[in-house]
Tab-separated table of C-alpha atoms and ligand atoms in Angstrom:
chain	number	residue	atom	x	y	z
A	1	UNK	CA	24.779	-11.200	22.466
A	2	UNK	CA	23.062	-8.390	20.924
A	3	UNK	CA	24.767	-5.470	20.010
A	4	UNK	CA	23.991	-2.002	21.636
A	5	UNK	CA	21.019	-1.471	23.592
A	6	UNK	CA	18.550	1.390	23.337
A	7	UNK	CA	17.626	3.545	26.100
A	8	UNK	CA	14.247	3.977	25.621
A	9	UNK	CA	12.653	1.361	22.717
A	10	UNK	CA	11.962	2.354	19.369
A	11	UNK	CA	7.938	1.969	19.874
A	12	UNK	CA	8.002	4.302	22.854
A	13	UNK	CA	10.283	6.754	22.119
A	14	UNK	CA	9.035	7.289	18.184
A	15	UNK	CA	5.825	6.842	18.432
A	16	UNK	CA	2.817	10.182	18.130
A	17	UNK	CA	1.037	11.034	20.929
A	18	UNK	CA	-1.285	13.677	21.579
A	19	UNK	CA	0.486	17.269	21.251
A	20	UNK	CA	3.245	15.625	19.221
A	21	UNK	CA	4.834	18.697	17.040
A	22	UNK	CA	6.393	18.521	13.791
A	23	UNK	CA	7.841	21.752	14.112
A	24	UNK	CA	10.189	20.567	16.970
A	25	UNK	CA	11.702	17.314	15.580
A	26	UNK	CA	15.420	17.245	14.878
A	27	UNK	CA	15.313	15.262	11.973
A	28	UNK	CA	19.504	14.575	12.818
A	29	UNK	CA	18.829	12.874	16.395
A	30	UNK	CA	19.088	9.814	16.598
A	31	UNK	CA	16.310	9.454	19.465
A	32	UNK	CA	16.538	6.159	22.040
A	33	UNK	CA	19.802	5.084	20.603
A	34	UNK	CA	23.029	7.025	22.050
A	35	UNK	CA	25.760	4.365	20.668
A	36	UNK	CA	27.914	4.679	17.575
A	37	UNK	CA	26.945	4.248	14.130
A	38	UNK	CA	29.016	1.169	14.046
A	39	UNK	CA	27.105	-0.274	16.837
A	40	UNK	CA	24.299	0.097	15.376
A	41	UNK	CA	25.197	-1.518	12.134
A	42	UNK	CA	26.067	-4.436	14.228
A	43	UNK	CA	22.126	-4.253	16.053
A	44	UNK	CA	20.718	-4.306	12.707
A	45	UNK	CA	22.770	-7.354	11.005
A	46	UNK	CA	21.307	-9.055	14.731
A	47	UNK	CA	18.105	-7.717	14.679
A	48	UNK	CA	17.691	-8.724	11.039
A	49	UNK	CA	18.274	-12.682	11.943
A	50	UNK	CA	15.378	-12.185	14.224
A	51	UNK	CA	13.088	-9.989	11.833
A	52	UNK	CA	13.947	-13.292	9.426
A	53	UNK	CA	13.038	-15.832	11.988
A	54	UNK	CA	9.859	-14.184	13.210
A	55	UNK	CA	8.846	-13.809	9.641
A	56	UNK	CA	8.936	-17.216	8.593
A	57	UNK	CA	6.469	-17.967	11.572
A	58	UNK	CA	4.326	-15.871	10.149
A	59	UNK	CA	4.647	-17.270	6.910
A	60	UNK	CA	4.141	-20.741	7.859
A	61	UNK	CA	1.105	-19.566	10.201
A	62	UNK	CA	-0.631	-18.093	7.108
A	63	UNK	CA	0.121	-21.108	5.303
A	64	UNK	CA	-1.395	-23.030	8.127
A	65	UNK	CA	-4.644	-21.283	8.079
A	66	UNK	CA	-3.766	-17.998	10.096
A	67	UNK	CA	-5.193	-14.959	9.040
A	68	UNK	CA	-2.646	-12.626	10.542
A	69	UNK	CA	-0.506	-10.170	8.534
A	70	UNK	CA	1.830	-6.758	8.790
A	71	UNK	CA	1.510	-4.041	6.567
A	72	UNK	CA	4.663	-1.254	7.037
A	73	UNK	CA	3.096	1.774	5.817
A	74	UNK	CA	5.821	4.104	4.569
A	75	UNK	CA	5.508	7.653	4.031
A	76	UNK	CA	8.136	10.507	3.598
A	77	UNK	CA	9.091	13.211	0.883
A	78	UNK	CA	11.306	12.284	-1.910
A	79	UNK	CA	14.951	11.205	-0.572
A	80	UNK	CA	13.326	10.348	2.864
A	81	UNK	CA	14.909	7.197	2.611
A	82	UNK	CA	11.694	4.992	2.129
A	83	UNK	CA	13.690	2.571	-0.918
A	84	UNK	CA	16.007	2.402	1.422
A	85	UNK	CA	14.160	0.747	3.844
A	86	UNK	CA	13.104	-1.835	1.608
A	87	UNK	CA	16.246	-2.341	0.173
A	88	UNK	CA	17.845	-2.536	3.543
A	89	UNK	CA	15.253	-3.364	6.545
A	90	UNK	CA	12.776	-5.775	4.386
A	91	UNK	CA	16.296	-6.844	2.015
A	92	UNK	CA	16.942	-9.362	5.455
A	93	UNK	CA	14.038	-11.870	5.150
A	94	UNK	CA	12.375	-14.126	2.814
A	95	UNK	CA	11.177	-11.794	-0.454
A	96	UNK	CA	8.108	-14.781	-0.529
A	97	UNK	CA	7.069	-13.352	2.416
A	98	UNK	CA	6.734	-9.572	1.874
A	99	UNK	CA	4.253	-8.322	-0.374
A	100	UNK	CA	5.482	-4.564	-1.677
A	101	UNK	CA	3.365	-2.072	-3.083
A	102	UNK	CA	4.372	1.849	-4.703
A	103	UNK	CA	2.003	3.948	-5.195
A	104	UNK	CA	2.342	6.647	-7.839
A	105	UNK	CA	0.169	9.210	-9.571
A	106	UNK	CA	-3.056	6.721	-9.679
A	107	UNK	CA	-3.243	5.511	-13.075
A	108	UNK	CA	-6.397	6.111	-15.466
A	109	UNK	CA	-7.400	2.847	-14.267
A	110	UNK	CA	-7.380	3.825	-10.188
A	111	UNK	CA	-8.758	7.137	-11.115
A	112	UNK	CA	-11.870	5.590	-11.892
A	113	UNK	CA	-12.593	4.385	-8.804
A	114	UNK	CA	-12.254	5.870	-4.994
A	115	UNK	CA	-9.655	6.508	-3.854
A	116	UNK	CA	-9.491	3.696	-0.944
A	117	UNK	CA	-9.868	1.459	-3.932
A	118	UNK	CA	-6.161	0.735	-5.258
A	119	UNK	CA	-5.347	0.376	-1.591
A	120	UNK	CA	-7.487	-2.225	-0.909
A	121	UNK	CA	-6.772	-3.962	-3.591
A	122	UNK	CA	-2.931	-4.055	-1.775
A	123	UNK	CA	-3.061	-5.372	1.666
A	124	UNK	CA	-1.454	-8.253	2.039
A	125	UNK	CA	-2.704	-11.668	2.253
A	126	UNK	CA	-2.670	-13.789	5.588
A	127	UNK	CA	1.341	-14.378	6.695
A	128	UNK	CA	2.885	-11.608	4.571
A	129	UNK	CA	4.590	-8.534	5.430
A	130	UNK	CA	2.981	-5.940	3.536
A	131	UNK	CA	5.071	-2.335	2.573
A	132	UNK	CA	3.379	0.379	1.442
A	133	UNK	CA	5.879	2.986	-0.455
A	134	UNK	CA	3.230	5.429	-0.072
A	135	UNK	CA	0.245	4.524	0.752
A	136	UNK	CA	-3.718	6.178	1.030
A	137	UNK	CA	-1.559	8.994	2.899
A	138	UNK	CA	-1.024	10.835	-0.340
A	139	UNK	CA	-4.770	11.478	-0.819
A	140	UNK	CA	-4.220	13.655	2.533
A	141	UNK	CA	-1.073	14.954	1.606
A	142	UNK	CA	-0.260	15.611	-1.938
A	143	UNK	CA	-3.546	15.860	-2.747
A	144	UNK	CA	-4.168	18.652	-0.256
A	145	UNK	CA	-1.602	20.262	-0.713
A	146	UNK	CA	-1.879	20.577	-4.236
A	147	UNK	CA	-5.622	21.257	-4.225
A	148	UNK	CA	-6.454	18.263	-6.287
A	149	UNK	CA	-9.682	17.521	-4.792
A	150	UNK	CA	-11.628	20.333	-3.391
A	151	UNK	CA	-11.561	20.505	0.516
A	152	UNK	CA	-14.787	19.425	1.721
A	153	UNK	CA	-13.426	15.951	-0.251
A	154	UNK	CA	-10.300	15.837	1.751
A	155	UNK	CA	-11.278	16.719	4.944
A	156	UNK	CA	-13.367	13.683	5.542
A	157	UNK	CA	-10.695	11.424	4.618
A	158	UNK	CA	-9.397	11.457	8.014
A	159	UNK	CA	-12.068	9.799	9.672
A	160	UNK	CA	-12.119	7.411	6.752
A	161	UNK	CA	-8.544	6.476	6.825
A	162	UNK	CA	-9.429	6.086	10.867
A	163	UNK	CA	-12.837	3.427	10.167
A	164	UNK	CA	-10.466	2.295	6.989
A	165	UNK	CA	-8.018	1.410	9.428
A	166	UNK	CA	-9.476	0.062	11.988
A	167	UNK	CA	-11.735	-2.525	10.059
A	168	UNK	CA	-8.447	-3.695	8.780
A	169	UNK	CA	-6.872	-3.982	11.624
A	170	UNK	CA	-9.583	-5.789	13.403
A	171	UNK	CA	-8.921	-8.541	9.968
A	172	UNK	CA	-5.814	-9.520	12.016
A	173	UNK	CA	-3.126	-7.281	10.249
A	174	UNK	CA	-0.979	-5.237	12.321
A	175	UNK	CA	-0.623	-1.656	11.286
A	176	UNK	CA	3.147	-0.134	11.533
A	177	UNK	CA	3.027	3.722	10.190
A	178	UNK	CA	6.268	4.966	9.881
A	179	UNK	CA	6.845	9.127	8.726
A	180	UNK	CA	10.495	9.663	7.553
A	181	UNK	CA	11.888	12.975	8.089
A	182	UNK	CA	15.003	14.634	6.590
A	183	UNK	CA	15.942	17.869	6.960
A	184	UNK	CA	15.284	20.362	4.175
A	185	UNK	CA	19.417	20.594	4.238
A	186	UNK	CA	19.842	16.797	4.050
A	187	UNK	CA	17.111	16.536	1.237
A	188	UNK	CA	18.743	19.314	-0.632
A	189	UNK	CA	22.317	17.203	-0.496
A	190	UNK	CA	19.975	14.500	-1.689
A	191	UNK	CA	18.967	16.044	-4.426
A	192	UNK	CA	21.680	16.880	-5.654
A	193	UNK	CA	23.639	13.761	-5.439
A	194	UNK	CA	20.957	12.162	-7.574
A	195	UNK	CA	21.791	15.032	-10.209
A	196	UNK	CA	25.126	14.892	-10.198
A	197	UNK	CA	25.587	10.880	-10.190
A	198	UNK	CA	24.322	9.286	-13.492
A	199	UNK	CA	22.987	6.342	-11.758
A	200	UNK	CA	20.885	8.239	-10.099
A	201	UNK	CA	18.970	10.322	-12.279
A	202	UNK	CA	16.324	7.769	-12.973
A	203	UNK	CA	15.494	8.219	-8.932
A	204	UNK	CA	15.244	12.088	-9.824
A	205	UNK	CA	12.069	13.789	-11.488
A	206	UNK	CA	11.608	17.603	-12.004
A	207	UNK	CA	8.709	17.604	-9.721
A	208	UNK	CA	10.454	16.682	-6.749
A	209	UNK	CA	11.790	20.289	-6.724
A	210	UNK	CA	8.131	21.816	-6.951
A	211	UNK	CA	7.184	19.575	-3.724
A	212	UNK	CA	10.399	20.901	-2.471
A	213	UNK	CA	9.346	24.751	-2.488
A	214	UNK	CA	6.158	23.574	-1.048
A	215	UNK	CA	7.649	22.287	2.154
A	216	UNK	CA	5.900	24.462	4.612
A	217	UNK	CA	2.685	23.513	3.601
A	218	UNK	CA	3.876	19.480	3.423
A	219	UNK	CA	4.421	20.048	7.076
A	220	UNK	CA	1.554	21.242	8.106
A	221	UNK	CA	-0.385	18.490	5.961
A	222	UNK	CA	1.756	15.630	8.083
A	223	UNK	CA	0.975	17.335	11.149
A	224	UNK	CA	-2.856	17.009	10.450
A	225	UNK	CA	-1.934	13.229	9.399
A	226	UNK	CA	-0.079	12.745	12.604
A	227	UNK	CA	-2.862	14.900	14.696
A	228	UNK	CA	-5.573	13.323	13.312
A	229	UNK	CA	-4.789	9.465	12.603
A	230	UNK	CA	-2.341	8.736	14.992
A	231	UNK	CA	-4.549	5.905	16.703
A	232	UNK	CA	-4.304	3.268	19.373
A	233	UNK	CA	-4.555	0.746	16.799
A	234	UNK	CA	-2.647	2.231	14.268
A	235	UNK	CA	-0.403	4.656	15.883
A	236	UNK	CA	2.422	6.982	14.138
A	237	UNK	CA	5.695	6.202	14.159
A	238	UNK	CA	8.027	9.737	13.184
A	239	UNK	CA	11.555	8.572	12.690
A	240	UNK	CA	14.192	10.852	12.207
A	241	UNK	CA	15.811	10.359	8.388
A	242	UNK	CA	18.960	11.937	8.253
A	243	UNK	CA	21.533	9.388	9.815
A	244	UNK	CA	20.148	6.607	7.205
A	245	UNK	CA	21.562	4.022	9.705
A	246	UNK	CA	19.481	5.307	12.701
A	247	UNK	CA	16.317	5.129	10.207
A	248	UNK	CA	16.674	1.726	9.162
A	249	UNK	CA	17.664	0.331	12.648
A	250	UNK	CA	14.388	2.008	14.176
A	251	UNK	CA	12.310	0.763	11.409
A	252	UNK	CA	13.857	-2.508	11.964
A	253	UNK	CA	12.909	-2.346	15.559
A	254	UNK	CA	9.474	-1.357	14.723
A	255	UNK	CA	9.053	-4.105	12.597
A	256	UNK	CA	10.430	-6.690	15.563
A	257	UNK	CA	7.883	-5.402	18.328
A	258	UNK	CA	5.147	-5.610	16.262
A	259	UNK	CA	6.267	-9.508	15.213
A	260	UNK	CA	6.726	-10.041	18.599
A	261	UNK	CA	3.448	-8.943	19.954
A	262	UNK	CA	2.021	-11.555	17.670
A	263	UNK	CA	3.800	-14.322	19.873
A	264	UNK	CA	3.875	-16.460	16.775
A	265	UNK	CA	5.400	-20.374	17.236
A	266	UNK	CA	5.245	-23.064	14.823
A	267	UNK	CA	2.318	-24.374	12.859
A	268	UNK	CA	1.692	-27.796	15.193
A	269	UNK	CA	1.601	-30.694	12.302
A	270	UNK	CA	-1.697	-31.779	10.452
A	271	UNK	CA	-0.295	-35.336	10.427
A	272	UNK	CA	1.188	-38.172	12.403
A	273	UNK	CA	4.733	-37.468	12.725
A	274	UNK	CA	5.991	-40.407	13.988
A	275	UNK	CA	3.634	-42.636	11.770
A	276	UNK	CA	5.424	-40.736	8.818
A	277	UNK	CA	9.079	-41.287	10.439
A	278	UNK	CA	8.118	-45.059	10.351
A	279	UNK	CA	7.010	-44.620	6.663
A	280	UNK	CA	10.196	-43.033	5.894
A	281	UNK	CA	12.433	-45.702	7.682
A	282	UNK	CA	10.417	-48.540	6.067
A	283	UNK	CA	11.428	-47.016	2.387
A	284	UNK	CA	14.452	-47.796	0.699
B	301	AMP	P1	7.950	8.239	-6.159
B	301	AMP	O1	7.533	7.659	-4.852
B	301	AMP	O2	9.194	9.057	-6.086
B	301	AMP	O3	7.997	7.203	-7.237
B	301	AMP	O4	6.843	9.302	-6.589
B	301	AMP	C1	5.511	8.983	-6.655
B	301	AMP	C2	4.738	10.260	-6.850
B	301	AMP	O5	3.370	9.927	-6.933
B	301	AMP	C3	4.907	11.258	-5.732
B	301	AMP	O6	5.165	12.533	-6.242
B	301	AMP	C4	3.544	11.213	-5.046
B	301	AMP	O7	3.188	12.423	-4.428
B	301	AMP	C5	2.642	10.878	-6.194
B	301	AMP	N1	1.371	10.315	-5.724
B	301	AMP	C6	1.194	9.225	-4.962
B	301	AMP	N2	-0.113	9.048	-4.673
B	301	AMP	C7	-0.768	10.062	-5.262
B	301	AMP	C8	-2.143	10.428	-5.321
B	301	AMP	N3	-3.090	9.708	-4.716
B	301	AMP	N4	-2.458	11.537	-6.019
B	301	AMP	C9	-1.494	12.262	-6.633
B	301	AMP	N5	-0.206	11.964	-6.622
B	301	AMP	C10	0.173	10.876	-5.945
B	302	MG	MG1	10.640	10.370	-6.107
């Protein structure tokens, strides 16, 4: 028995379409899901047994000679919730099989080449689950905002992301793009819970506050990301952040389509199996 049902799926009811508007989301809603938190909780421990099982199928299929991977691609401002959708959502299956990645301020090293480069360098290998905590986003985003290349640069980098995208998709890995969105006022709370609680300040960093006063202009550089690479293969995903439970149930459900469009089974053996059951019983 599964717990709760939604009334429209996460992939439909999240996912950016043409016209989609920033401006109008309530990051609070808890979109396709009208049942309690509790049940919820309950969907998630379920769904998580079946994010597990489909996960080691495609483990063992890349282990077999499949070339088929996931990569989550998380983006959201500071506090959006995105280490708590690792901890939580990716925290239910086999850490062999998920390959994580942050990406920070590139270092001297990425800096010296483009910046496609350290991303690249990332996806993950045939039968993993790839994450993304950030991702080639920020070179839209933070750098845009902040001016750090000059426009012209930027500007292309849509259409880049788009070919980038797409040749990696067509490699066999399944793209899941997922924008977290909290509230200015639930981001503020944030904040200031990781001030106030000790173990939290290592999560904190003076910066986040100068992103914070730039939020206007963070908006409008998601809405070009989610106007302008929000494709059929590799389509947007904006999920609500503030009820952390409806966040990493959706993701969770995200996750779960996109397994299950892969119809994975079992790696057929590369041997005899009853010649080796005879082996066996003939052994001491
Ligand atoms: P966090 O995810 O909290 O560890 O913070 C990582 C920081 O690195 C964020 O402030 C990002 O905006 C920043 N960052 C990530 N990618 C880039 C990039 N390509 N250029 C500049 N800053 C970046
Ligand atoms: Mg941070």
């Amino acid at each position: 028995m599964t717990a709760g049902r939604w009334t429209t799926p996460a992939h439909e009811v999240l996912r950016v379409g043409p016209g989609f508007d920033l401006a109008e989301l309530d990051p609070s809603a808890t979109p396709g899901w009208s049942k309690s938190r509790s049940t919820a909780e309950e969907r998630l421990a379920e769904q998580g047994e079946r994010l597990s099982d489909l996960q080691e199928r495609l483990f063992a299929e890349g282990r077999s000679g499949g070339s088929r991977a996931v990569l989550l691609v998380l983006q959201g401002l500071d506090t959006a919730g995105k280490g708590g959708i690792v901890r939580h959502v990716l925290g239910m299956v086999d850490p062999q099989g998920v390959s994580l990645r942050s990406f920070g301020v590139p270092t001297p090293e990425e800096r010296a080449h483009d910046y496609a480069w350290r991303i690249r360098n990332a996806l993950p290998l045939p039968g993993k689950i790839g994450v993304f905590d950030r991702s080639h986003y920020e070179d839209v985003l933070v750098v845009r905002v902040n001016e750090l290349v000059p426009r012209a640069v930027w500007e292309t980098r849509y259409d880049e992301i788009n070919a980038f995208e797409a040749e990696v998709a067509a490699s066999g890995t399944t793209l899941v793009k997922v924008a977290l969105m909290v509230s200015q006022e639930e981001q503020k709370e944030r904040l200031r819970e990781r001030l106030e609680r000790p173990e939290k300040h290592w999560k904190y960093n003076p910066g986040d506050l100068d992103v914070r006063a730039k939020w206007p202009e963070y908006r409008e550089a998601y809405q070009a990301v989610l106007d302008r690479t929000s494709t059929e293969l590799a389509p947007w995903y904006v999920v609500p952040a503030d009820s952390k439970w409806y966040a990493r149930l959706a993701v969770t459900e995200l996750l779960l389509d996109a397994l299950e469009e892969l119809d994975l089974g079992w790696p057929a053996a590369d041997f005899d199996v009853e010649a080796e059951k005879a082996r066996l019983d003939a052994m001491p």
